[in-house]
PDB file of C-alpha atoms in Angstrom:
ATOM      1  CA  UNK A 250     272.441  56.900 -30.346  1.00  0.00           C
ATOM      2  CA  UNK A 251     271.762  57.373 -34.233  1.00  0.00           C
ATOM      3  CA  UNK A 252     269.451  60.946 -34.832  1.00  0.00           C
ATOM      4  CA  UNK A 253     266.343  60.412 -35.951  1.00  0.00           C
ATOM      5  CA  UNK A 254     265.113  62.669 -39.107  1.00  0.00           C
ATOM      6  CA  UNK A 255     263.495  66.051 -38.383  1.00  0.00           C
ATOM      7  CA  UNK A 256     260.071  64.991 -38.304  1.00  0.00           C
ATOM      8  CA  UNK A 257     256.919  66.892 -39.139  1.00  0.00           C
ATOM      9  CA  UNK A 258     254.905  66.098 -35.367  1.00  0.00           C
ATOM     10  CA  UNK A 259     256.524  67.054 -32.138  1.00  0.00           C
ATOM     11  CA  UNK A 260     259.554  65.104 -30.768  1.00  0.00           C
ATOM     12  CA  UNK A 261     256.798  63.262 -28.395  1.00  0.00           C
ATOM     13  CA  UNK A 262     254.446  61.822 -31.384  1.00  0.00           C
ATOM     14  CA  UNK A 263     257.138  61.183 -33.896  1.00  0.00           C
ATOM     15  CA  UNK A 264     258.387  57.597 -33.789  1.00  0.00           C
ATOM     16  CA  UNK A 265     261.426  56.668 -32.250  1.00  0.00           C
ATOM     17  CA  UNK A 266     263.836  53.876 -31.882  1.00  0.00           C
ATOM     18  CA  UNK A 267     263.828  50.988 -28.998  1.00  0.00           C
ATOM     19  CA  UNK A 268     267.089  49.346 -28.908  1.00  0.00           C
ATOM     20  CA  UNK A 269     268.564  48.289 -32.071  1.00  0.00           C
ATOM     21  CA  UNK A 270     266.159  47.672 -35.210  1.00  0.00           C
ATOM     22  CA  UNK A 271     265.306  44.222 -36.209  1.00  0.00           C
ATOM     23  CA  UNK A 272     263.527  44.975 -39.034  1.00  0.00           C
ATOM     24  CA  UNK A 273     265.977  47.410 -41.581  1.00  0.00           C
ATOM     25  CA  UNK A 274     264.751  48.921 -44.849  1.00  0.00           C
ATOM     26  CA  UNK A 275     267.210  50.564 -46.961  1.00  0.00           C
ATOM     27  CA  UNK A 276     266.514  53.496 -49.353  1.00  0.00           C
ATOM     28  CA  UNK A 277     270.181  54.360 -50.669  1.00  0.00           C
ATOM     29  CA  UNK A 278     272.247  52.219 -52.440  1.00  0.00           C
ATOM     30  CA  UNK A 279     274.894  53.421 -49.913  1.00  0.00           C
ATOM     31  CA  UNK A 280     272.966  51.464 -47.239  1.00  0.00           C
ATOM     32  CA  UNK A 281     272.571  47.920 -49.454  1.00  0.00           C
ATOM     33  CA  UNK A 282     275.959  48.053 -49.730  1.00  0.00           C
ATOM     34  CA  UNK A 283     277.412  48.652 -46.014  1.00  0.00           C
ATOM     35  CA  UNK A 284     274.632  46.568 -44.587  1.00  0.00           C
ATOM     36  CA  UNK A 285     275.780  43.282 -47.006  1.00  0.00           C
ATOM     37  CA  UNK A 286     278.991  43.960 -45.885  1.00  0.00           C
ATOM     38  CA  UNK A 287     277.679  44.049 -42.084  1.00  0.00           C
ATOM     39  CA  UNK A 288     277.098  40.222 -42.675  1.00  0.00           C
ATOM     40  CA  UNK A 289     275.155  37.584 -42.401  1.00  0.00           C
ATOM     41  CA  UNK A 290     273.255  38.098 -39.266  1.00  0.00           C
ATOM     42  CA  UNK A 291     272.526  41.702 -40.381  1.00  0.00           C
ATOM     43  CA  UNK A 292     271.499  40.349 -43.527  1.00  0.00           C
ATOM     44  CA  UNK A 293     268.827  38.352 -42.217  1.00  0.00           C
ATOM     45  CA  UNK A 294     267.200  41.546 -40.684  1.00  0.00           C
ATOM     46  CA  UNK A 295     266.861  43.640 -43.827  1.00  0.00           C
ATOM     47  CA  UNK A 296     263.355  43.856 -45.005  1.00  0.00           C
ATOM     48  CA  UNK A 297     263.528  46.280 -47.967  1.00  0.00           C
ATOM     49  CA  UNK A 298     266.664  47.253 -50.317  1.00  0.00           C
ATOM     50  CA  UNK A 299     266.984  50.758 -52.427  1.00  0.00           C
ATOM     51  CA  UNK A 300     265.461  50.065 -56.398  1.00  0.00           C
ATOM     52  CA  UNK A 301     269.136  51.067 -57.313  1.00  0.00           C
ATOM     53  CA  UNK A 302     270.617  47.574 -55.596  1.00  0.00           C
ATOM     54  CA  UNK A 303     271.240  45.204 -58.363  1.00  0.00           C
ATOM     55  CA  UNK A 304     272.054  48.060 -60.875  1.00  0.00           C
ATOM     56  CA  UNK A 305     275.441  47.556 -61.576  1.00  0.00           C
ATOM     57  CA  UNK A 306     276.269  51.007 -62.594  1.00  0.00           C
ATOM     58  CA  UNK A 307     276.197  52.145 -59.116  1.00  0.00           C
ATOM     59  CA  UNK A 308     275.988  49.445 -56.191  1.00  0.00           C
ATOM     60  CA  UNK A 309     278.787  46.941 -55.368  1.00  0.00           C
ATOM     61  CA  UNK A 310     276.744  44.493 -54.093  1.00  0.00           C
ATOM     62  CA  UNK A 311     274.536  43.769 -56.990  1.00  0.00           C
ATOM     63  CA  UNK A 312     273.391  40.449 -57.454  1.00  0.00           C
ATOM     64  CA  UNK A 313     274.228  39.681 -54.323  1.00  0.00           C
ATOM     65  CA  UNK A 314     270.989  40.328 -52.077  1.00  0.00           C
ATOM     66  CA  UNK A 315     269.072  36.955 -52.841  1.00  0.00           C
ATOM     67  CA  UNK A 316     265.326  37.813 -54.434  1.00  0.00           C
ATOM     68  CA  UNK A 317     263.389  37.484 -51.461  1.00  0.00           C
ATOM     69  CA  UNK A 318     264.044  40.911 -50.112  1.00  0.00           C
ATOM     70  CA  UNK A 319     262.257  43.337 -52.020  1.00  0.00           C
ATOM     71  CA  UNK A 320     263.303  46.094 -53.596  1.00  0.00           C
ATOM     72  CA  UNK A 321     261.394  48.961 -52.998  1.00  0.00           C
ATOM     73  CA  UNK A 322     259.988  51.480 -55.493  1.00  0.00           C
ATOM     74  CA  UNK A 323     258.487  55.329 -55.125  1.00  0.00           C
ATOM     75  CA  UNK A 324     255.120  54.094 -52.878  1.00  0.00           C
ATOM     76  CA  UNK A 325     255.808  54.689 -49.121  1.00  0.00           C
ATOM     77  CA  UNK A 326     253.131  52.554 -48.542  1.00  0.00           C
ATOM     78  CA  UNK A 327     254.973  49.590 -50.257  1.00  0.00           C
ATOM     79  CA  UNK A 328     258.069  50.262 -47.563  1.00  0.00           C
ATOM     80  CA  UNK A 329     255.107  50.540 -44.642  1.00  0.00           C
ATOM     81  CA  UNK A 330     253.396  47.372 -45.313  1.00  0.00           C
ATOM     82  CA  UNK A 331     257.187  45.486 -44.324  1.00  0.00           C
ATOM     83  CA  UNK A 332     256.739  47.099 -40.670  1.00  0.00           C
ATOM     84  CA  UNK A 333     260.416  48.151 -40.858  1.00  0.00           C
ATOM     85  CA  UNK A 334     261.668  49.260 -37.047  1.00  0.00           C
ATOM     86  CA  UNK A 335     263.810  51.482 -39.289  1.00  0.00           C
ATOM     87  CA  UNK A 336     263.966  52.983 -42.672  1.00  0.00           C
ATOM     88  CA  UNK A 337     267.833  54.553 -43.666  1.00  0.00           C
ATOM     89  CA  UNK A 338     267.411  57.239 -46.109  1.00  0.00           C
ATOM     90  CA  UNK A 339     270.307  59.952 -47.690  1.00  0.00           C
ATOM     91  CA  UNK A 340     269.385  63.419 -47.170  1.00  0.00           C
ATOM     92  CA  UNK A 341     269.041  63.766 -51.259  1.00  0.00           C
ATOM     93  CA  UNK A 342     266.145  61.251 -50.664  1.00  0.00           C
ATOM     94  CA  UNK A 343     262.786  62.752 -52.049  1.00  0.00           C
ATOM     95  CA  UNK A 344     261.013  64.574 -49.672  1.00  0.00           C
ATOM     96  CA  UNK A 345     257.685  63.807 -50.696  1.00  0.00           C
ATOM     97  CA  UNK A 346     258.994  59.974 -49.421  1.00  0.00           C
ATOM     98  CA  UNK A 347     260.339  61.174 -46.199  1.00  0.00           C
ATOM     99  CA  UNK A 348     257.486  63.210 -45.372  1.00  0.00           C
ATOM    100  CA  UNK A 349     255.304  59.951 -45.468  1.00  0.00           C
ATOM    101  CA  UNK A 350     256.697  58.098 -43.320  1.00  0.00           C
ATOM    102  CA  UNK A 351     258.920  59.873 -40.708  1.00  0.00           C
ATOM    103  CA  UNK A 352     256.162  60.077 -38.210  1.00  0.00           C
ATOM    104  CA  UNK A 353     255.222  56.728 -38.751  1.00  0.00           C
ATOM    105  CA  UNK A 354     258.747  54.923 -38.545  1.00  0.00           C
ATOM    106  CA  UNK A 355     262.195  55.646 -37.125  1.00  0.00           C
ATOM    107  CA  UNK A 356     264.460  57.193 -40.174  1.00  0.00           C
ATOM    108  CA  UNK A 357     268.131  57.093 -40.188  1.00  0.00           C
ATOM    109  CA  UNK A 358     269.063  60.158 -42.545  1.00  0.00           C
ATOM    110  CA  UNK A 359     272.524  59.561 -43.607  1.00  0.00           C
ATOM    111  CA  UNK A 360     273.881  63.415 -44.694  1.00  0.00           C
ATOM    112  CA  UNK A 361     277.385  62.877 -45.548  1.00  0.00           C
ATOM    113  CA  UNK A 362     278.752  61.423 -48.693  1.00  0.00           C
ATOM    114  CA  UNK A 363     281.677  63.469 -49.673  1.00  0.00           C
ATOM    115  CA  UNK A 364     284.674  61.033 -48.974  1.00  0.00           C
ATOM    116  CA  UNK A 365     286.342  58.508 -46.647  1.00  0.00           C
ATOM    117  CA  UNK A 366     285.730  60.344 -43.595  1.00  0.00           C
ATOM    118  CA  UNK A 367     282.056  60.771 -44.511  1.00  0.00           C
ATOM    119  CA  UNK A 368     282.211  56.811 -45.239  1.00  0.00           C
ATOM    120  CA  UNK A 369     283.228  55.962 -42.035  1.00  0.00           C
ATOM    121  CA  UNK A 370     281.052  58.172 -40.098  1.00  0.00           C
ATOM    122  CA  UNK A 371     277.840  56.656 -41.771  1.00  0.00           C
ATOM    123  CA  UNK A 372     279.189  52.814 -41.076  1.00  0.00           C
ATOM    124  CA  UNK A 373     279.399  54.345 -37.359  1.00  0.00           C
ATOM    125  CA  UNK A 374     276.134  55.497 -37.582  1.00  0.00           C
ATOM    126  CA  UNK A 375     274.402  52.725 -39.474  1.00  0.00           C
ATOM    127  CA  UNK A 376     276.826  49.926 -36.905  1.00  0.00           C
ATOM    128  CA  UNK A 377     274.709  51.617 -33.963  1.00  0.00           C
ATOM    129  CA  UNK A 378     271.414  51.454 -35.261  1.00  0.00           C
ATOM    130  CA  UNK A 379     271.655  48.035 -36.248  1.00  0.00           C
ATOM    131  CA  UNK A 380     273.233  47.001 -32.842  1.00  0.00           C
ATOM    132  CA  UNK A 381     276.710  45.815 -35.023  1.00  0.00           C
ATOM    133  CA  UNK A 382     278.706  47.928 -34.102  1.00  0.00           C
ATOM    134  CA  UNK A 383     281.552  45.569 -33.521  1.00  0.00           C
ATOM    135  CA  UNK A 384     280.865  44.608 -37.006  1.00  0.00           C
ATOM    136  CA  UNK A 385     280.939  48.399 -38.564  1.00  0.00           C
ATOM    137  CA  UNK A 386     284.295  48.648 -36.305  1.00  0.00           C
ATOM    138  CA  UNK A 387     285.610  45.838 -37.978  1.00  0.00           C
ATOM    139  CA  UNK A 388     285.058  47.108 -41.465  1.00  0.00           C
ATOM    140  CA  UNK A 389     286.785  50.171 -39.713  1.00  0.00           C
ATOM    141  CA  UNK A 390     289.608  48.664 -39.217  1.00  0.00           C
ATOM    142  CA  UNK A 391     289.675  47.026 -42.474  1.00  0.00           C
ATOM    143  CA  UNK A 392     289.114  50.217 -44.389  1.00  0.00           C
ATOM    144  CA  UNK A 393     291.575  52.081 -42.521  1.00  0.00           C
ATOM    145  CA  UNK A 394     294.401  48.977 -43.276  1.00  0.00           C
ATOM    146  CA  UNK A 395     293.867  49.014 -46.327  1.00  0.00           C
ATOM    147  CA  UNK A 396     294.108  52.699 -46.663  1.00  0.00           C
ATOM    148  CA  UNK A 397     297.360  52.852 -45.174  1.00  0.00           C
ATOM    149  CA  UNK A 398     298.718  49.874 -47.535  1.00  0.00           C
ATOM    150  CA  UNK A 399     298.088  52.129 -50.723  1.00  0.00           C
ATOM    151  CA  UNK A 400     299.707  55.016 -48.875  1.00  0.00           C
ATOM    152  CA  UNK A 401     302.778  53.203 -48.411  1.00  0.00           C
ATOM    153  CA  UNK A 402     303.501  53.083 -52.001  1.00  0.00           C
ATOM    154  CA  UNK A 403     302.481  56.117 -53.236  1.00  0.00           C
ATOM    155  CA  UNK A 404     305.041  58.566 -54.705  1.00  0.00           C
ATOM    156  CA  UNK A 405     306.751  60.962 -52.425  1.00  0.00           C
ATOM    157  CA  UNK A 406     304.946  64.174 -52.481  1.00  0.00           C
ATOM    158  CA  UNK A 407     306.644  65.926 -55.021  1.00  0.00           C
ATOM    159  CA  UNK A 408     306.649  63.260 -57.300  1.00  0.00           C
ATOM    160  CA  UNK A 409     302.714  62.618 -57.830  1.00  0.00           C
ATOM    161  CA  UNK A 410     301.433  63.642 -60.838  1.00  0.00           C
ATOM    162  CA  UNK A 411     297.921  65.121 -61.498  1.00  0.00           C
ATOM    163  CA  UNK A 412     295.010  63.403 -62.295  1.00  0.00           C
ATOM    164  CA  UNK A 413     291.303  64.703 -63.241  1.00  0.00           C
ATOM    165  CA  UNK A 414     288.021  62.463 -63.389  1.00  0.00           C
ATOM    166  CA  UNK A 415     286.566  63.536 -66.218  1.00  0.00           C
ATOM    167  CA  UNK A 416     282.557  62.813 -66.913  1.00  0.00           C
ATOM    168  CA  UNK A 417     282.106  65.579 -70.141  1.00  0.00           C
ATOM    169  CA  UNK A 418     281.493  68.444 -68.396  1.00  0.00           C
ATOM    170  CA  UNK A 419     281.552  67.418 -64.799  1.00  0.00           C
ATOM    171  CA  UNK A 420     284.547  66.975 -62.412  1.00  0.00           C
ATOM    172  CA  UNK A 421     285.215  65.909 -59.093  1.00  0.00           C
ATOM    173  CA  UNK A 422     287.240  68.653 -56.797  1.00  0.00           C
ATOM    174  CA  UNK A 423     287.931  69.171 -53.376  1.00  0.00           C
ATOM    175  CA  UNK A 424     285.850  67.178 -50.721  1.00  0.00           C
ATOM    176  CA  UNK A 425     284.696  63.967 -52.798  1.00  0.00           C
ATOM    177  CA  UNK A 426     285.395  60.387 -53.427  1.00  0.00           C
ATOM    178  CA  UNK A 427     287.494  61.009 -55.433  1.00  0.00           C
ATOM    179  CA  UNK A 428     289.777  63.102 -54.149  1.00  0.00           C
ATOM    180  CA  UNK A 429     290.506  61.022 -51.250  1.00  0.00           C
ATOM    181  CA  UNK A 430     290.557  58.166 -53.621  1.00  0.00           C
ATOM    182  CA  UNK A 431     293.723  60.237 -55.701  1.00  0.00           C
ATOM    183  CA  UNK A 432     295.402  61.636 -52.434  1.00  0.00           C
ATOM    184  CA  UNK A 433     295.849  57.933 -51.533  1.00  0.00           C
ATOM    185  CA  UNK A 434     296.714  56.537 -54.640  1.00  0.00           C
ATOM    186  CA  UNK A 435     299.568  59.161 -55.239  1.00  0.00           C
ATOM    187  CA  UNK A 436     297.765  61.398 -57.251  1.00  0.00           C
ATOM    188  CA  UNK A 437     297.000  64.918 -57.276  1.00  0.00           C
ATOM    189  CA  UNK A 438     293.284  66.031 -58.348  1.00  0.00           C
ATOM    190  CA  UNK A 439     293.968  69.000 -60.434  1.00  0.00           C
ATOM    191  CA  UNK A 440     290.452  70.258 -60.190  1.00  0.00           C
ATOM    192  CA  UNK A 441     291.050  70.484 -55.941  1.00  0.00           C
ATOM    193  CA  UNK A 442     294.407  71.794 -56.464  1.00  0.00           C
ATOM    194  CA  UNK A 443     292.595  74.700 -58.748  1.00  0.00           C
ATOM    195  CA  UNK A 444     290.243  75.650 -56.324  1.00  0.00           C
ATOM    196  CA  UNK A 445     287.403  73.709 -56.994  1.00  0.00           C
ATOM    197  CA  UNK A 446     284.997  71.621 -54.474  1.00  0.00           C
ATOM    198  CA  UNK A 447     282.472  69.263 -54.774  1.00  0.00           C
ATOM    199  CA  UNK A 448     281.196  68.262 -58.160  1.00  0.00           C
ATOM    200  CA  UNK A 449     281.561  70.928 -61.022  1.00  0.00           C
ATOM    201  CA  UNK A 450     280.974  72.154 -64.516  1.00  0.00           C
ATOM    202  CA  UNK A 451     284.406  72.105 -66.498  1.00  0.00           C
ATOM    203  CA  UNK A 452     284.308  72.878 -70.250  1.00  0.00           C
ATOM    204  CA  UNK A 453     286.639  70.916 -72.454  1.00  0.00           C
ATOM    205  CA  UNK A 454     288.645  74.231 -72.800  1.00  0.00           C
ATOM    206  CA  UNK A 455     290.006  74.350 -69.325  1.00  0.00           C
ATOM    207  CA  UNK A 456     290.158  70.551 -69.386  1.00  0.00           C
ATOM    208  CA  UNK A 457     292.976  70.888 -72.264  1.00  0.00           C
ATOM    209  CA  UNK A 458     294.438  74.400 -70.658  1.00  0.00           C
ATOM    210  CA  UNK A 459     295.002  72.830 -67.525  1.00  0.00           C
ATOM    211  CA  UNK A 460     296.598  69.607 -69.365  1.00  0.00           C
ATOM    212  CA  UNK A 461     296.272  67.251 -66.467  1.00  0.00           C
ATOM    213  CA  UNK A 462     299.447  64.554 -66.298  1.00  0.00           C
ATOM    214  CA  UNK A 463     296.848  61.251 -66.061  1.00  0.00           C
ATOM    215  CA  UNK A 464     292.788  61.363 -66.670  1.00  0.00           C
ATOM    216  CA  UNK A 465     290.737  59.106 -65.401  1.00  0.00           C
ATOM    217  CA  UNK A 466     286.783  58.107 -67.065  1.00  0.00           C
ATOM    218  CA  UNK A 467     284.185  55.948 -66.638  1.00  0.00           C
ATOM    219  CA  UNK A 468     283.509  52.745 -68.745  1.00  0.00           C
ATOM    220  CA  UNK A 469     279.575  53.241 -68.137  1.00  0.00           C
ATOM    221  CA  UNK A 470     278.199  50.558 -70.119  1.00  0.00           C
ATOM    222  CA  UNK A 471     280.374  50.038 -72.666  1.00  0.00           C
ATOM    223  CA  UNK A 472     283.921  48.096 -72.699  1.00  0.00           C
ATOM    224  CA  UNK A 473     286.712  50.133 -70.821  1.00  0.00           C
ATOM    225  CA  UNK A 474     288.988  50.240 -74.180  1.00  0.00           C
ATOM    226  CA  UNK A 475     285.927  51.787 -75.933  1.00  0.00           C
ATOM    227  CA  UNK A 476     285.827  54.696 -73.426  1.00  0.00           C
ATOM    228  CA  UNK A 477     289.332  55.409 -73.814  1.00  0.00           C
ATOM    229  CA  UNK A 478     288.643  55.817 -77.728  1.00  0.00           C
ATOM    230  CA  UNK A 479     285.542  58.269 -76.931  1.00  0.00           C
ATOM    231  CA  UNK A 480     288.020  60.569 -75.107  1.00  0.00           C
ATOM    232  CA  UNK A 481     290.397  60.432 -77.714  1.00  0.00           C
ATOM    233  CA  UNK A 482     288.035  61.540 -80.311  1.00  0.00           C
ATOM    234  CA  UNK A 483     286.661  64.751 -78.785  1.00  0.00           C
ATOM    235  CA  UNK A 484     287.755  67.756 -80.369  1.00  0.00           C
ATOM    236  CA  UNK A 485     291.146  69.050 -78.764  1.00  0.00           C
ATOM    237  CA  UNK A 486     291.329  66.170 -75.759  1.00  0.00           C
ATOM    238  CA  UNK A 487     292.387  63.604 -78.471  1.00  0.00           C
ATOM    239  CA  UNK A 488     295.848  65.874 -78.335  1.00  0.00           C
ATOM    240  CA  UNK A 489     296.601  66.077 -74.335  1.00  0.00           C
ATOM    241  CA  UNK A 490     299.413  63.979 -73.078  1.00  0.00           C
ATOM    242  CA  UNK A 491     297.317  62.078 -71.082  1.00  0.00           C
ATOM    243  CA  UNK A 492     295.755  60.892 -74.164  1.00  0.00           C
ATOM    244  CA  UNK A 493     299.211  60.067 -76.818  1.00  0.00           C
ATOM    245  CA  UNK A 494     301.081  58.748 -73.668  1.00  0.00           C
ATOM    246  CA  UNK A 495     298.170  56.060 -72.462  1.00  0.00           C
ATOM    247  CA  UNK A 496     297.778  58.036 -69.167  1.00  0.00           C
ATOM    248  CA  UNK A 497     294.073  57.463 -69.418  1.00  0.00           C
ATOM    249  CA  UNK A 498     292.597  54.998 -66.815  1.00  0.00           C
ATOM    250  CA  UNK A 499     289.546  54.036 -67.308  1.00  0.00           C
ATOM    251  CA  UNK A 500     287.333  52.442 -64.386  1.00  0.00           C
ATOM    252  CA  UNK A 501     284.324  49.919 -64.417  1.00  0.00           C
ATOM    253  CA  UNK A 502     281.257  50.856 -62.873  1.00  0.00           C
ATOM    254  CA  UNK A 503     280.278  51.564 -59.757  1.00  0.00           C
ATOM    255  CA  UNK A 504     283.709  52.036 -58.248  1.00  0.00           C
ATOM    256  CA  UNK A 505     283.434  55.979 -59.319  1.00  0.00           C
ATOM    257  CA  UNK A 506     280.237  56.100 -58.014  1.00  0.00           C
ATOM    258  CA  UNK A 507     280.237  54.708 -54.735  1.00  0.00           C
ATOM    259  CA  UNK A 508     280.837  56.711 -51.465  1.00  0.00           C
ATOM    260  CA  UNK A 509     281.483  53.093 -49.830  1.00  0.00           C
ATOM    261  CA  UNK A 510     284.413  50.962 -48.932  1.00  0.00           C
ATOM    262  CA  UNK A 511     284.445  50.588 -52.421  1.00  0.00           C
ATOM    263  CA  UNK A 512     286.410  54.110 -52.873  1.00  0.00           C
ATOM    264  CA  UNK A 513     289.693  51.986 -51.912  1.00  0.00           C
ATOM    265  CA  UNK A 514     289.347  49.955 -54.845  1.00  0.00           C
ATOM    266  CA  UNK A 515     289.385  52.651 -57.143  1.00  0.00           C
ATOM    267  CA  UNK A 516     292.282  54.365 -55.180  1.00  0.00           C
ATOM    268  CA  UNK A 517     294.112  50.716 -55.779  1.00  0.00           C
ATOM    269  CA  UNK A 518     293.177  50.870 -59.348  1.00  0.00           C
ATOM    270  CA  UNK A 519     294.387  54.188 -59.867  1.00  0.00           C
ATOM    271  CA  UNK A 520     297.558  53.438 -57.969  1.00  0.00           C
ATOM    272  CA  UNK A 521     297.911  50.177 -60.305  1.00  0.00           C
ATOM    273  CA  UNK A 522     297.923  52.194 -63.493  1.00  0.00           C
ATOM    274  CA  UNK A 523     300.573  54.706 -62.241  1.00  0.00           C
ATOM    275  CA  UNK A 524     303.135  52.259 -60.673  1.00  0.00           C
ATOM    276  CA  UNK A 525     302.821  50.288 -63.991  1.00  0.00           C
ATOM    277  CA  UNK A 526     303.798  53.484 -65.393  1.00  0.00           C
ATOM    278  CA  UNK A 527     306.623  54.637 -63.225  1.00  0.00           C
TER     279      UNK A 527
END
């Protein structure tokens, strides 16, 4: 069975689930997104999506979760008026929210976000609670196929180049998205290989000492060709081989944001942009 949240009351007056909920509210973005891809009949039981769900900088679903399911905002007592049977939260939810209604209604805390294997442990965990589990194995099995298609054509090990994400002072290391997303493309992340785990500061100094062989940004809002351009004006980056030898791939929104199936496709993009290369 799913664990419920640690809850303020003792384990006999905090709520708790009875079979598998028929009533689902979603509070991460993560959560809209697996549960649309659950399907139809999963659909149909979602009461409440996370405000983030049609915001196209970070879900891969929006737009597609018709009107009529209501996106919640900050008020717990919005999400408590739906009579949910059970509310998925991540555990970088705010606590003030979780402490409001965790004795009130079963809460699915989903705690792990840092790559595929975190992925497919919260599709387990969100299958079971919703009673799909054949359909969360499904998307298992999917994931993992597709997975081992962009393996197959990755470089052999010595021959993959390094890569770094760069977001102007932040980088991805060891232990995120996007470092499964370059080990499977064919990549090496250079911030991982340096030591580095999790998200991280990373002046624009080390950036150019460490002279990574591709770089990878963000488009954000603005056209992909126009965030290559930004890169190449910053003081110093403008000169990295990455930059003169159009080793820069840039990547819509929300594919370097999502800790969904969605990973794959920017592993496949990735992988796109270096075999073109090769």
């Amino acid at each position: 069975m799913f664990a419920l949240a640690g809850c303020r009351g003792s384990p006999d007056t905090a709520a708790k689930p009875r079979g598998p909920a028929k009533r689902v509210a979603s509070r991460t973005v993560f959560a809209d997104e697996v549960l649309w891809a659950l399907g139809d009949e999963v659909q149909g039981r979602v009461v409440g999506l996370s405000p983030m769900a049609d915001d196209p900088r970070y879900s891969t679903v929006a737009g597609r979760w018709p009107p009529s399911a209501p996106r919640l905002g900050r008020n717990p007592e919005e999400l408590l008026a739906l009579a949910p049977d059970l509310v998925i939260l991540a555990s970088f939810s705010a606590p003030e929210y979780r402490a409001a209604i965790e004795d009130k209604v079963p809460v699915l805390v989903l705690d792990d976000f840092s790559g595929f294997d975190g992925y497919l442990n919260n599709l387990e965990r969100i299958g079971e609670a919703t009673g799909a589990v054949d359909q969360a194995h499904a998307l298992r099995d999917r994931f993992n196929a597709r997975r081992a298609e962009l393996e197959a054509l990755r470089p052999p090990q010595g021959e993959r180049p390094s890569v770094i994400a760069w977001d102007y002072g932040y980088v991805p290391g060891a232990h995120t998205s996007f470092d499964d997303a370059a080990t499977t493309a064919g990549f090496v992340n250079l911030p991982a290989r340096e030591g580095l785990d999790g998200h991280q500061r990373l002046d624009a100094e080390q950036l150019v000492a460490w002279a990574p062989e591709w770089i990878v940004v963000g488009c954000g809002e603005q056209p992909c060709a126009k965030a290559i351009a930004k890169l190449a004006d910053e003081p110093g980056l403008g000169k990295l081989d990455a930059v003169t030898k159009g080793r820069v791939i840039a990547i819509e929104a929300p594919y370097l944001a999502t800790a969904s199936e969605g990973m794959l496709e920017l592993a496949a993009r990735m992988q796109a942009a270096l075999l073109e290369a090769r």
